[in-house]
PDB file of C-alpha atoms in Angstrom:
ATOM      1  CA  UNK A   1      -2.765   5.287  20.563  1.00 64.00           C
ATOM      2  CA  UNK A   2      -0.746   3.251  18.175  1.00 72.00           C
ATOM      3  CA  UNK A   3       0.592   3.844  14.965  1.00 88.00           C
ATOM      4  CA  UNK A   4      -1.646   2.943  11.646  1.00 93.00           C
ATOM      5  CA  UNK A   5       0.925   1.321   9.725  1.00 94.00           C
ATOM      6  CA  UNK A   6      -1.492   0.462   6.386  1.00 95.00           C
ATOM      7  CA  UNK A   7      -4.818   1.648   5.598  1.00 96.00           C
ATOM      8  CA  UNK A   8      -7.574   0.208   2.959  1.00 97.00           C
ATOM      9  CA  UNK A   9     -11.079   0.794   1.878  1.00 97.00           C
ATOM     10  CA  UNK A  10     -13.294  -2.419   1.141  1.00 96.00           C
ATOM     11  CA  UNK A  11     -14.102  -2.088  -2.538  1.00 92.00           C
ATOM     12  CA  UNK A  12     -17.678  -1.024  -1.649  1.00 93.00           C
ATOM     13  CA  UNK A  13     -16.276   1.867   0.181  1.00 94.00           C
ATOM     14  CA  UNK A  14     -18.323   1.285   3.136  1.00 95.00           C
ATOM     15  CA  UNK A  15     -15.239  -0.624   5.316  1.00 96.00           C
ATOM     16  CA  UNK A  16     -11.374   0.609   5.939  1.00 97.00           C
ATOM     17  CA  UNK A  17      -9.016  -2.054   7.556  1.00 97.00           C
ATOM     18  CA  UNK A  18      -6.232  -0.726   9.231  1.00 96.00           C
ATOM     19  CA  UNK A  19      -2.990  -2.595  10.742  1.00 95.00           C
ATOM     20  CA  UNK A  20      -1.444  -1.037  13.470  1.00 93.00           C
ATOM     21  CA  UNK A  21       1.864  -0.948  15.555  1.00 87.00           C
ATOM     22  CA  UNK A  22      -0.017  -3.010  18.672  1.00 80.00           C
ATOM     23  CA  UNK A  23      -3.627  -3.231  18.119  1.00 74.00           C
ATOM     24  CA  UNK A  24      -3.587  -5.485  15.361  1.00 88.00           C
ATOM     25  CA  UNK A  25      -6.265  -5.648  12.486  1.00 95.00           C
ATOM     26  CA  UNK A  26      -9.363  -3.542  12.962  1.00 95.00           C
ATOM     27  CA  UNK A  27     -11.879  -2.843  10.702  1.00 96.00           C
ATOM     28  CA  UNK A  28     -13.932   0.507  10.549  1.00 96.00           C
ATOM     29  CA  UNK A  29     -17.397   1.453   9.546  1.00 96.00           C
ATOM     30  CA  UNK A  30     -16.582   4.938   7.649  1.00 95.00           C
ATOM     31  CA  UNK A  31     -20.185   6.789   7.540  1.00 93.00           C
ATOM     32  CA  UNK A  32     -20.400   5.735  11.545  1.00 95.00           C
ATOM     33  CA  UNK A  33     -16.675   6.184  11.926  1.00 93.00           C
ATOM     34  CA  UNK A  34     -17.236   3.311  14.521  1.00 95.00           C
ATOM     35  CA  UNK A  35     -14.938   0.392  15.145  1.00 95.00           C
ATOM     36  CA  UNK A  36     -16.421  -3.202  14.096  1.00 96.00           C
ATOM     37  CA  UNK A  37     -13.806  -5.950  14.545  1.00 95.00           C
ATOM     38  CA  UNK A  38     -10.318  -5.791  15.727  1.00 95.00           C
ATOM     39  CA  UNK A  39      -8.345  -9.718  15.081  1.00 95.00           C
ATOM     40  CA  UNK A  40      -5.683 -10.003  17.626  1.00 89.00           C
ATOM     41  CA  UNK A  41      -3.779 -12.663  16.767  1.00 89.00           C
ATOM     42  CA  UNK A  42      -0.554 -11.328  15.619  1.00 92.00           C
ATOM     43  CA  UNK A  43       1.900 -11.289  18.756  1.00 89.00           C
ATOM     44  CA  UNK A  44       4.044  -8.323  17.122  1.00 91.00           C
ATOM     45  CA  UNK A  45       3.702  -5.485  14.870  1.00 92.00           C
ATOM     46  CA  UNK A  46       1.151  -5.797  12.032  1.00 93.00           C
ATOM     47  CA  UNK A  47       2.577  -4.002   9.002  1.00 93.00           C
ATOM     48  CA  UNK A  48       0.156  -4.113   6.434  1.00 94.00           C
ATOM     49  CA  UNK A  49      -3.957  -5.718   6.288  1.00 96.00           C
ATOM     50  CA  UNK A  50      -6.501  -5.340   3.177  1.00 95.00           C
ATOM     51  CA  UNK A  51      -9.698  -6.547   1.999  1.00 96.00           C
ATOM     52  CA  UNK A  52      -9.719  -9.741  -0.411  1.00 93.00           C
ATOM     53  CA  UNK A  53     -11.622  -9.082  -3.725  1.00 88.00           C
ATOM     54  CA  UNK A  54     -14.537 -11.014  -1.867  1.00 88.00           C
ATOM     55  CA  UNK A  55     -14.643  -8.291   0.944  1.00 89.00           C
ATOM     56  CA  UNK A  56     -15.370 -11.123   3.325  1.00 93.00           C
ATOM     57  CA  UNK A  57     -11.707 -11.991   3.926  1.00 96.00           C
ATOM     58  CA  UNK A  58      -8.789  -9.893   5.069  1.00 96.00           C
ATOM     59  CA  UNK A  59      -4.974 -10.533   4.605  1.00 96.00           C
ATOM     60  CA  UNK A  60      -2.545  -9.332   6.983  1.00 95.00           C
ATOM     61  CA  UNK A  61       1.168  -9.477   7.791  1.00 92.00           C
ATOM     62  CA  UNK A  62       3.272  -8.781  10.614  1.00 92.00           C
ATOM     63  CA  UNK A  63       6.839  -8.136  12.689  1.00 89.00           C
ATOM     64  CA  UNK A  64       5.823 -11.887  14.270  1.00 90.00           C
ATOM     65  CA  UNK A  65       6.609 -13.791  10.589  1.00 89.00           C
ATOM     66  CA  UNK A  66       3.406 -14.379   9.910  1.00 91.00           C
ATOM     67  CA  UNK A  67       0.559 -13.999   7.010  1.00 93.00           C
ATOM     68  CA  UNK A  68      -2.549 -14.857   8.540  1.00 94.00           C
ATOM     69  CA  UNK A  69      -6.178 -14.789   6.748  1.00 95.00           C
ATOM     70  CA  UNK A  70      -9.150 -13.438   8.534  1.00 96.00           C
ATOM     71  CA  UNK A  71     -12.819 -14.630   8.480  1.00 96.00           C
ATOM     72  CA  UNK A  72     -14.896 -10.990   8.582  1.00 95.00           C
ATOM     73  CA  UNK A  73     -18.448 -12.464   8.437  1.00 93.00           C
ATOM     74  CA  UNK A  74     -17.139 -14.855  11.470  1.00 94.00           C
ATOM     75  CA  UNK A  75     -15.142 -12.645  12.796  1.00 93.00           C
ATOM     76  CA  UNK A  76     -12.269 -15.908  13.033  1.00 95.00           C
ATOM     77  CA  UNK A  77      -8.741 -16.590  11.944  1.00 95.00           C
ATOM     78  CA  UNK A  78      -9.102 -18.604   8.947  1.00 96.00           C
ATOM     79  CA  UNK A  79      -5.243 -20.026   8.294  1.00 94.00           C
ATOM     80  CA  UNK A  80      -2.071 -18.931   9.478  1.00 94.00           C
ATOM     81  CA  UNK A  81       0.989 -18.548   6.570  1.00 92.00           C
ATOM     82  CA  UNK A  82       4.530 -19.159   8.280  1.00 87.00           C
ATOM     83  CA  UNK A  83       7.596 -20.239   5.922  1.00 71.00           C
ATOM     84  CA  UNK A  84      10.903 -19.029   7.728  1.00 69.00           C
ATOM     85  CA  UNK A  85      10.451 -15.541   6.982  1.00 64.00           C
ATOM     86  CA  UNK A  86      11.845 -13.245  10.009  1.00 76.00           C
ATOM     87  CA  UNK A  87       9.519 -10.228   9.434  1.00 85.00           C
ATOM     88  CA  UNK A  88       7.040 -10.268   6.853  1.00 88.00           C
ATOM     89  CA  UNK A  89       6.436  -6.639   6.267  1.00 88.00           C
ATOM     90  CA  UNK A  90       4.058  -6.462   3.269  1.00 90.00           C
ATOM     91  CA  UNK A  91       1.571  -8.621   1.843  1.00 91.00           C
ATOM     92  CA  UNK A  92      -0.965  -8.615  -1.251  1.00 92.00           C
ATOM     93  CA  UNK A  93      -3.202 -10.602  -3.097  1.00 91.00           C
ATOM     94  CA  UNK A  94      -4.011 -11.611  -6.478  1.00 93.00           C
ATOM     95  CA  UNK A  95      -7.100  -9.708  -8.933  1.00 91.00           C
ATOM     96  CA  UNK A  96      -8.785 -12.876  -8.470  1.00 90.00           C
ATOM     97  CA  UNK A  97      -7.943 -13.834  -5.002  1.00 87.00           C
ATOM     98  CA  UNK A  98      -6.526 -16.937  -5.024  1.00 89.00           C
ATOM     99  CA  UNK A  99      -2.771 -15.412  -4.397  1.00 90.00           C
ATOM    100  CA  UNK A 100      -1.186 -13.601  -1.572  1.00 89.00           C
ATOM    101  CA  UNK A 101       2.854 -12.554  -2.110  1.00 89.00           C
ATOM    102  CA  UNK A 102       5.820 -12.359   0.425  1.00 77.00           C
ATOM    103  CA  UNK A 103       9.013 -11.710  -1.148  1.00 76.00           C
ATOM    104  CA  UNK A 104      12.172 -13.207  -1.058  1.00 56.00           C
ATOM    105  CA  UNK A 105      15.214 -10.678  -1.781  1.00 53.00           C
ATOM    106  CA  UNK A 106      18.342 -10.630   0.647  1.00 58.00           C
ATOM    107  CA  UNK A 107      17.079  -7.210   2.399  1.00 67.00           C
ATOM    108  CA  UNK A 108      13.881  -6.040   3.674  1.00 69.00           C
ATOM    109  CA  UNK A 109      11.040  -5.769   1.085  1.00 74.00           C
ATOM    110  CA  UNK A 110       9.181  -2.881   1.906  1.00 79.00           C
ATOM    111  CA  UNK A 111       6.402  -3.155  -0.654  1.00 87.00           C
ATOM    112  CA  UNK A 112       4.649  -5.993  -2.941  1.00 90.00           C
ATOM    113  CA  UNK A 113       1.732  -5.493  -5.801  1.00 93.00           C
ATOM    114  CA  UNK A 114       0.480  -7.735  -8.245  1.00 96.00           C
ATOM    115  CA  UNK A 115      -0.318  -6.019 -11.987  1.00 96.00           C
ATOM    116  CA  UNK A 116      -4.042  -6.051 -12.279  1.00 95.00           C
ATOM    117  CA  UNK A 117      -4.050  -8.497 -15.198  1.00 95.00           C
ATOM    118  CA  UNK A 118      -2.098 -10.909 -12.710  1.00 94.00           C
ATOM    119  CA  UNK A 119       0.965 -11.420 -14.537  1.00 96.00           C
ATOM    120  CA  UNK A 120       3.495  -9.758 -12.873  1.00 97.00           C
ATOM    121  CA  UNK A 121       4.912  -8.526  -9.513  1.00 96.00           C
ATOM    122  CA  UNK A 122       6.531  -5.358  -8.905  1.00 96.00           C
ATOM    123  CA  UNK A 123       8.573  -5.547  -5.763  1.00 93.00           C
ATOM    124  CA  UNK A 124      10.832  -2.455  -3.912  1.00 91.00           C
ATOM    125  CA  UNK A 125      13.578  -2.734  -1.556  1.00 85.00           C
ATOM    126  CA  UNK A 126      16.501   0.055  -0.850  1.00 88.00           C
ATOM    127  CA  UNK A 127      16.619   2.037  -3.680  1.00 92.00           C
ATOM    128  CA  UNK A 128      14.994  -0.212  -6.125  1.00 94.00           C
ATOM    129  CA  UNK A 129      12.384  -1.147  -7.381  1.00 96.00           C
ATOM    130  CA  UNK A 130      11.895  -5.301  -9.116  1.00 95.00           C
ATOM    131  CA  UNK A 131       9.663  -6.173 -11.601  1.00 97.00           C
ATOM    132  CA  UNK A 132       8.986 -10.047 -11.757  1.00 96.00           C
ATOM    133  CA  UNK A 133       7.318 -12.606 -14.263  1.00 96.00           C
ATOM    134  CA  UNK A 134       4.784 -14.435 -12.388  1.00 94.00           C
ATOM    135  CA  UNK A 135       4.642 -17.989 -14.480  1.00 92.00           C
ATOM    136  CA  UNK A 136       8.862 -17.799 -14.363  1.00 95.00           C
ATOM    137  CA  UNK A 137       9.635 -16.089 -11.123  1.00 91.00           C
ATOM    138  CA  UNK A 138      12.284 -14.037 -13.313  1.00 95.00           C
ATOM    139  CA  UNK A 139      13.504 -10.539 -12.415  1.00 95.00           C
ATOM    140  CA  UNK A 140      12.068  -8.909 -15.847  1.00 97.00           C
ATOM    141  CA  UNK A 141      13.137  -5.133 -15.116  1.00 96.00           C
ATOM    142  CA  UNK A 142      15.038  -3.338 -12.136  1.00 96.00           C
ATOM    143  CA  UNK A 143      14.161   0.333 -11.946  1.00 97.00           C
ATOM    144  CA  UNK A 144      16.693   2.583 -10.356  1.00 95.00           C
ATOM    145  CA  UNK A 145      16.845   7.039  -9.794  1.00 95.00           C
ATOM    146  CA  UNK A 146      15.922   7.471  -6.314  1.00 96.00           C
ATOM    147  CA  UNK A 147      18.456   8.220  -3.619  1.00 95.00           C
ATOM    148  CA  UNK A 148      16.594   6.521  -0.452  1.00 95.00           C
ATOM    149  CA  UNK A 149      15.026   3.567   0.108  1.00 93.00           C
ATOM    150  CA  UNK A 150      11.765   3.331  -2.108  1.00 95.00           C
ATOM    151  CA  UNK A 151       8.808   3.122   0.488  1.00 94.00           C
ATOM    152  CA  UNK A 152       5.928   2.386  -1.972  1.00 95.00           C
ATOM    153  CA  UNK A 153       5.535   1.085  -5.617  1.00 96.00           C
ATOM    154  CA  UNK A 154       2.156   1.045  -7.620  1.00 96.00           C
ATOM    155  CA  UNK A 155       0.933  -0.297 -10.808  1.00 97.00           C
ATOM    156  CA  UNK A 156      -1.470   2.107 -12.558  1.00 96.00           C
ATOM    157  CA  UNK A 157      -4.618   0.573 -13.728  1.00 94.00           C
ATOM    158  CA  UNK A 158      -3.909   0.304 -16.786  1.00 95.00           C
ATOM    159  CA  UNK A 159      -0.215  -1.873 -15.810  1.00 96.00           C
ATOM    160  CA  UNK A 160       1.716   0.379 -18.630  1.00 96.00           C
ATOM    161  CA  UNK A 161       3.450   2.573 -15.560  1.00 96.00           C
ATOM    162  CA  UNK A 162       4.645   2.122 -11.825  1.00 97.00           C
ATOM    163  CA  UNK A 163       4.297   5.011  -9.473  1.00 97.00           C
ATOM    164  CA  UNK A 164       7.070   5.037  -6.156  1.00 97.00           C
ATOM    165  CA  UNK A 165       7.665   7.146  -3.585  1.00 97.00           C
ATOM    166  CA  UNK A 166      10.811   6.999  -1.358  1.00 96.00           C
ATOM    167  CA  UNK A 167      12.915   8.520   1.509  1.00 96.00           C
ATOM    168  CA  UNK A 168      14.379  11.262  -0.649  1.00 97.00           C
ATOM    169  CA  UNK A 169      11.377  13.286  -0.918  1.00 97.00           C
ATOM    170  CA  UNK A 170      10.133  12.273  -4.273  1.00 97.00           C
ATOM    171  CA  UNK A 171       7.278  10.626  -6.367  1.00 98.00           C
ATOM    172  CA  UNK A 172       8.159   9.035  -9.609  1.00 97.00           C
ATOM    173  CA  UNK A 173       6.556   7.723 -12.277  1.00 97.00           C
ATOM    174  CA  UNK A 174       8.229   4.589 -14.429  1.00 97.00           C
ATOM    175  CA  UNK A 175       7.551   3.779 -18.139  1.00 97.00           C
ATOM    176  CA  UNK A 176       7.446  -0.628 -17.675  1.00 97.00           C
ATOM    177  CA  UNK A 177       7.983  -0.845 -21.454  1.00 96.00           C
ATOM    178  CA  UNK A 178      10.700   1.556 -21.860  1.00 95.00           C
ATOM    179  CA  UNK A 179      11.818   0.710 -18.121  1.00 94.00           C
ATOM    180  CA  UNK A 180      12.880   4.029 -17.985  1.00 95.00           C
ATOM    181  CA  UNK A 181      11.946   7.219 -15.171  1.00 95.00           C
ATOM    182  CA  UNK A 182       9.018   9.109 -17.096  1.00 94.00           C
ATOM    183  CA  UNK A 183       8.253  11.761 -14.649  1.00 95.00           C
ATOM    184  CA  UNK A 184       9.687  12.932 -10.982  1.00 96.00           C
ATOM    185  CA  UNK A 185       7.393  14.814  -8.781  1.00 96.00           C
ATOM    186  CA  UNK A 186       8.678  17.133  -6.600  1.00 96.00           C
ATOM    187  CA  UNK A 187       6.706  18.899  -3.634  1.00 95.00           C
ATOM    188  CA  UNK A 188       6.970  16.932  -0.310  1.00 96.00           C
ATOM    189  CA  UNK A 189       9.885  18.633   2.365  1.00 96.00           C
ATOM    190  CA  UNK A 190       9.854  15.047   4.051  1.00 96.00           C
ATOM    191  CA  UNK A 191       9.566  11.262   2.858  1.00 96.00           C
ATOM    192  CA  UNK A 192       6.992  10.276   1.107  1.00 97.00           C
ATOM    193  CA  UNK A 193       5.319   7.522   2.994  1.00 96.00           C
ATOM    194  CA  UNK A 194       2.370   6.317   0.240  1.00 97.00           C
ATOM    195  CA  UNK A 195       0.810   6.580  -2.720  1.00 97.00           C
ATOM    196  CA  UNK A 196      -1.881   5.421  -5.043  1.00 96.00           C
ATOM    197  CA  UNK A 197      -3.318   5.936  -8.260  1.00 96.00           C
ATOM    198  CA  UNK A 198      -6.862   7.024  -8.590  1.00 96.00           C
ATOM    199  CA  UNK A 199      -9.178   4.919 -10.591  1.00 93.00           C
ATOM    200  CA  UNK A 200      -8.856   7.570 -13.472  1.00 90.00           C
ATOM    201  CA  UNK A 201      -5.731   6.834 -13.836  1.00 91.00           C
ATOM    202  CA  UNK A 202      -5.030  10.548 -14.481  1.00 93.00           C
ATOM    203  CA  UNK A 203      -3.928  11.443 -10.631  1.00 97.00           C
ATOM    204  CA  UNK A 204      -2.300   9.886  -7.995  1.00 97.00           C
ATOM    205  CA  UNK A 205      -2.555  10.702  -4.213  1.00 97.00           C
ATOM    206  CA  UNK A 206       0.668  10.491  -2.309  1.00 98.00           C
ATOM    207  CA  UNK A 207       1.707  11.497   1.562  1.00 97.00           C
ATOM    208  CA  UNK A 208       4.841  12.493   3.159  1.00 96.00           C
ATOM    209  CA  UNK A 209       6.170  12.373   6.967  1.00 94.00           C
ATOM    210  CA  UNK A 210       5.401  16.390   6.353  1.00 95.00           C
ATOM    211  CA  UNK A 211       1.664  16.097   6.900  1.00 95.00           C
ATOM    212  CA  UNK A 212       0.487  16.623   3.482  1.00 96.00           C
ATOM    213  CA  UNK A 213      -1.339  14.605   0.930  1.00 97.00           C
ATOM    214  CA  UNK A 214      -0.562  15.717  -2.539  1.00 97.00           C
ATOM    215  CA  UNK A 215      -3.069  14.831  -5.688  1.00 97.00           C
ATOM    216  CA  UNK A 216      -0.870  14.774  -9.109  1.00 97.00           C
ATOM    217  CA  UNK A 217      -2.060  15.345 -12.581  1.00 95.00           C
ATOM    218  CA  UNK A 218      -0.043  12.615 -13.922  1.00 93.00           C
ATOM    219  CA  UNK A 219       0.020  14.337 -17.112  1.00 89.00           C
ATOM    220  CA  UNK A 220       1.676  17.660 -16.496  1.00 91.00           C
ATOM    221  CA  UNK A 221       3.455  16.166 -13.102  1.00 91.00           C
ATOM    222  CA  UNK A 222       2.008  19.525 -11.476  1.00 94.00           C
ATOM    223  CA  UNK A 223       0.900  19.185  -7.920  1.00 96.00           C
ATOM    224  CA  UNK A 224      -3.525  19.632  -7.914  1.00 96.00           C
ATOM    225  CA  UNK A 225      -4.544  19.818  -4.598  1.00 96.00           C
ATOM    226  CA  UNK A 226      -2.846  19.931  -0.946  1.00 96.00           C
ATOM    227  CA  UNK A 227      -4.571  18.522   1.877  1.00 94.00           C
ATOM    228  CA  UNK A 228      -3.090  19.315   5.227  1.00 92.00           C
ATOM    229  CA  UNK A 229      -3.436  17.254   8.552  1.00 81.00           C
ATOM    230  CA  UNK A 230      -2.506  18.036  12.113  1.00 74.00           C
ATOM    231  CA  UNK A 231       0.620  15.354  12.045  1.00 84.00           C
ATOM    232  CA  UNK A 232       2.921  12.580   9.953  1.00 89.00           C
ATOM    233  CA  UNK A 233       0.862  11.044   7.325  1.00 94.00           C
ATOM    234  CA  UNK A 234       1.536   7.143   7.340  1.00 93.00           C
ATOM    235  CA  UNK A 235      -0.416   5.875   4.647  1.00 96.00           C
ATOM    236  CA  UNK A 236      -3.470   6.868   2.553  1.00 97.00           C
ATOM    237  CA  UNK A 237      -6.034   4.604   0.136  1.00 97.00           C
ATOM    238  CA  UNK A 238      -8.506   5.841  -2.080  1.00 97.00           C
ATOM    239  CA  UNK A 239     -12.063   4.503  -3.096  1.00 96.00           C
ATOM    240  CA  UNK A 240     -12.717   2.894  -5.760  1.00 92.00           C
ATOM    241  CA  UNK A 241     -15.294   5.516  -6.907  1.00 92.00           C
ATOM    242  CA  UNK A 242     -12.249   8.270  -6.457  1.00 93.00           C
ATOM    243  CA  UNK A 243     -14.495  10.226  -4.383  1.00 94.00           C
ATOM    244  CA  UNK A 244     -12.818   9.483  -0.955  1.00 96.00           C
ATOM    245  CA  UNK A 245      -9.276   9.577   0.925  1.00 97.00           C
ATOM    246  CA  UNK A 246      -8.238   7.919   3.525  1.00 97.00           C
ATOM    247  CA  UNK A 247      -5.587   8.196   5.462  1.00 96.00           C
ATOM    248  CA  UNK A 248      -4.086   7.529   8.556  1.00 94.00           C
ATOM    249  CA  UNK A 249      -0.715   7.670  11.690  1.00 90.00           C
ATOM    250  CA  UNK A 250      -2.465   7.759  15.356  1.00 86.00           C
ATOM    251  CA  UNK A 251      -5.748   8.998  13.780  1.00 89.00           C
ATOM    252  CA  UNK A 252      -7.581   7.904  10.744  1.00 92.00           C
ATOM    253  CA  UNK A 253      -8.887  11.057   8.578  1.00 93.00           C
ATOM    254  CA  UNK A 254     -11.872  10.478   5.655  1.00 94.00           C
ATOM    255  CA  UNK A 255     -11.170  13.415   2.815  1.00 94.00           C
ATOM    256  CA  UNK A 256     -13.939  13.881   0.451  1.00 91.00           C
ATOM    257  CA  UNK A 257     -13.323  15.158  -2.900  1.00 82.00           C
TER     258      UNK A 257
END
């Protein structure tokens, strides 16, 4: 009945955790389609929950100001993260795991990533997007083109590009070195809500408040495949084989590919 505000697959594939608007953190069994665990803790909104590298712990943040940790094996609140901040409304972890980020900037942060080598942080809020030094905490870059608030913002796997999405209806693809706008993807008649690079890095999934999900050659910037649902798409994942989608508002969909 609520809204699924952030969706993730465990990296075996066999797990999604979702965060929803009141029904906190639940995790899913995805052959079974079953629910396993829900964590109620949070006392507002919970914006955004994934899997630790480990698989047996899940971050999670929330309208209440917190970043809490959760014990799956247990089933248990491990620690509870509170440092002043109003509304926490993303949170991610390090490649190893021994990191979690909140940001900092003057307006809402809508989105936080670590690079996969560790080293960096790209960050969005309004209309752009921050890229950060880790050991300095220096803005290195600040990427700027789109014309609505920036929803979403990806490293690729290979940390040479970021992928965004935003409010005015676009998907585009930034050039870190250059820090220039390599590629805009047009398709979506509504924001784009979320996106993700598959682990080819060759395509990236992205869906839009006008019930699609788009796959991108991120070559050519031509639009692959369109998968339609029944309503908004929130937020999507995919596995780490590349061989599922996920995605998810008031009902969570599987895609296989």
């Amino acid at each position: 009945k609520d809204g699924v505000n952030n969706i993730a697959f465990s990296a075996d594939g066999r797990k999604v955790v979702s965060a929803s608007d009141y029904s906190g953190v639940q995790i899913w069994d995805v052959e079974s389609r079953k629910l396993l665990q829900t964590f109620e803790r949070h006392i507002n909104m919970v914006f955004a929950a994934r899997f630790l590298p480990d698989e047996h712990t899940i971050v999670s943040c929330s309208r209440d100001g917190t970043i809490r940790l959760w014990d799956v094996n247990a089933g248990t609140e491990i620690i509870t993260f509170k440092r002043g901040l109003d509304i926490v409304w993303d949170v991610n972890f390090s490649p190893d795991g021994m990191y979690i980020v909140a940001d900092r900037h003057s307006k809402p942060v809508l989105n936080t990533q670590f690079s996969y080598d560790g080293k960096m942080i790209v960050s969005s809020t309004d209309e752009t997007i921050y890229l950060w030094d880790i050991e300095s905490g220096e803005i290195l870059k600040q990427f700027k083109g789109h014309s609505n608030s920036v929803i979403r913002v990806k490293f690729s796997p290979d940390d040479k590009f970021i992928v965004s999405c935003s409010r005015d209806n676009t998907v585009r693809i930034w050039n870190i070195e250059t820090g220039m706008e390599s590629n805009i993807l047009n398709g979506h008649s509504s924001d784009v809500l979320d996106i993700t690079y598959f682990p080819d890095d060759q395509t990236i999934a992205s869906c839009s408040d006008d019930t699609t999900i788009r796959l991108w050659n991120i070559e050519s910037g031509k639009e692959i495949q369109k998968l339609k649902g029944h309503h908004r798409i929130n937020c999507i994942d995919v596995s780490q084989n590349g061989n599922k989608i996920v995605s998810a508002f008031r009902k969570i969909e599987i895609w296989g590919l």
